[in-house]
Rosetta silent file (secondary structure, phi, psi, omega in degrees, C-alpha in Angstrom):
SEQUENCE: XXXXXXXXXXXXXXXXXXXXXXXXXXXXXXXXXXXXXXXXXXXXXXXXXXXXXXXXXXXXXXXXXXXXXXXXXX
SCORE:     score description
SCORE:     0.000 S_00000001
   1 L     0.000  132.155  177.702   81.006   48.919   75.338 S_00000001
   2 E  -101.877  144.610  179.234   84.561   47.586   75.208 S_00000001
   3 E  -133.705  157.322 -179.739   86.456   47.006   72.054 S_00000001
   4 E  -126.402  149.937  178.306   89.802   45.422   71.204 S_00000001
   5 E  -144.641  128.856 -179.067   92.320   46.125   68.437 S_00000001
   6 E   -76.937  125.898  175.802   95.442   44.117   67.587 S_00000001
   7 E  -117.958  131.967 -179.201   98.540   46.323   67.454 S_00000001
   8 L  -128.198   86.953  175.444  101.797   44.998   65.972 S_00000001
   9 L   -64.824  159.459 -176.892  104.702   47.456   66.418 S_00000001
  10 L   -67.286  -50.959 -173.226  107.839   46.836   64.309 S_00000001
  11 L  -110.067   17.669  179.975  110.370   46.197   67.088 S_00000001
  12 L  -132.138  161.202  178.336  108.095   45.227   69.981 S_00000001
  13 L   -65.974  151.524  178.592  105.793   42.274   70.702 S_00000001
  14 L   -68.588  155.558  176.957  102.174   42.467   69.495 S_00000001
  15 E  -153.920  166.377  175.253   99.393   43.451   71.946 S_00000001
  16 E  -105.406  131.442  174.210   95.727   44.269   72.017 S_00000001
  17 E   -89.633  130.376 -178.868   94.593   47.810   72.727 S_00000001
  18 E  -108.535  127.643  177.200   91.430   47.839   74.896 S_00000001
  19 E  -120.666  125.309  176.283   89.092   50.764   74.685 S_00000001
  20 E  -117.635  123.557  174.085   86.127   51.029   77.110 S_00000001
  21 E  -101.901  119.488 -178.541   83.408   53.710   76.643 S_00000001
  22 E  -115.783  132.747  179.196   81.623   54.281   79.902 S_00000001
  23 E  -104.458  126.284 -178.440   78.557   56.457   80.234 S_00000001
  24 E  -139.244  114.281  179.862   78.041   58.248   83.543 S_00000001
  25 L    59.228   41.715  178.927   75.244   60.891   83.919 S_00000001
  26 L    78.846   -0.316 -177.945   74.903   61.241   80.154 S_00000001
  27 E  -113.514  130.905 -178.065   78.595   61.853   79.665 S_00000001
  28 E   -91.335  128.993  178.101   80.784   59.350   77.815 S_00000001
  29 E  -120.369  130.287 -179.013   84.212   58.654   79.166 S_00000001
  30 E  -102.760  131.136  177.542   86.806   56.595   77.326 S_00000001
  31 E  -118.360  142.567 -176.840   89.321   54.484   79.244 S_00000001
  32 E  -121.996  147.777  174.694   92.322   52.722   77.573 S_00000001
  33 E  -154.332  179.146  178.146   94.316   49.707   78.540 S_00000001
  34 E  -138.581  146.659  177.436   96.458   47.011   76.832 S_00000001
  35 E  -117.365  109.982  178.818   96.415   43.247   76.882 S_00000001
  36 E   -97.771  133.083 -176.843   99.836   41.744   76.337 S_00000001
  37 L  -124.095  158.345  178.226   99.899   38.025   75.561 S_00000001
  38 L   -97.117  111.397 -178.134  102.492   35.271   75.416 S_00000001
  39 L   -57.731  -24.575  178.800  102.514   33.658   71.941 S_00000001
  40 L   -74.409  -31.164  179.455  103.744   30.395   73.478 S_00000001
  41 L   -84.856  -50.880  177.497  100.734   30.153   75.745 S_00000001
  42 L   -97.110   92.023 -167.142   98.048   31.517   73.389 S_00000001
  43 L   -81.170  -35.279 -175.865   99.064   29.816   70.182 S_00000001
  44 L  -105.138  156.699 -179.870   96.103   30.504   67.851 S_00000001
  45 H   -63.065  -31.510 -179.792   94.474   33.787   66.896 S_00000001
  46 H   -66.586  -40.852  178.075   91.124   32.479   68.204 S_00000001
  47 H   -63.514  -43.841 -177.484   92.667   31.898   71.655 S_00000001
  48 H   -66.502  -42.518  177.646   94.161   35.341   71.673 S_00000001
  49 H   -63.115  -43.390 -179.475   90.967   37.070   70.655 S_00000001
  50 H   -63.373  -42.750  178.318   88.975   35.166   73.280 S_00000001
  51 H   -67.189  -40.686  177.920   91.432   36.061   75.995 S_00000001
  52 H   -65.670  -39.631  179.741   91.587   39.730   74.934 S_00000001
  53 H   -64.994  -43.310  176.926   87.782   39.950   74.808 S_00000001
  54 H   -62.290  -40.617  177.882   87.508   38.517   78.353 S_00000001
  55 H   -66.598  -33.971  178.398   90.115   41.038   79.546 S_00000001
  56 H   -67.658  -41.988  179.053   88.244   43.855   77.862 S_00000001
  57 H   -67.000  -38.265  178.975   84.924   43.000   79.590 S_00000001
  58 H   -66.654  -43.531  178.672   86.754   42.720   82.945 S_00000001
  59 H   -61.540  -40.207  179.815   88.513   46.069   82.362 S_00000001
  60 H   -64.818  -45.262 -179.465   85.174   47.757   81.439 S_00000001
  61 H   -63.155  -40.454  178.462   83.469   46.433   84.499 S_00000001
  62 H   -66.377  -43.449  179.298   86.286   47.578   86.783 S_00000001
  63 H   -66.560  -40.271  176.570   86.416   51.027   85.212 S_00000001
  64 H   -59.550  -44.540 -178.105   82.634   51.409   85.494 S_00000001
  65 H   -65.414  -40.739  179.494   82.734   50.430   89.167 S_00000001
  66 H   -61.129  -48.975 -177.868   85.629   52.900   89.843 S_00000001
  67 H   -64.983  -37.585  177.458   83.802   55.762   88.176 S_00000001
  68 H   -66.738  -40.908  177.145   80.571   54.990   90.035 S_00000001
  69 H   -64.139  -39.076  179.400   82.363   54.971   93.367 S_00000001
  70 H   -65.443  -43.403 -179.607   84.041   58.278   92.587 S_00000001
  71 H   -65.397  -37.456  178.523   80.705   59.823   91.575 S_00000001
  72 H   -67.108  -37.454 -178.611   78.928   58.562   94.721 S_00000001
  73 H   -74.536  -11.711 -179.941   81.582   59.954   97.016 S_00000001
  74 L   -81.726    0.000    0.000   81.310   63.441   95.477 S_00000001
């Protein structure tokens, strides 16, 4: 399951932290990424959350696929 969290540092632009928890052979692995957005393009909070959620699901699927391929090759 992927989750997003808005981070707003003092001297840097805001971004979303993406956390994906992937289970492989009963073992949970956490992967982290970030989604940086352009406030001029994504003007409302609803647009930003929608884009970050889509990026989170894409990141989770990619990470799950990578871990599955690594496990199969071992």
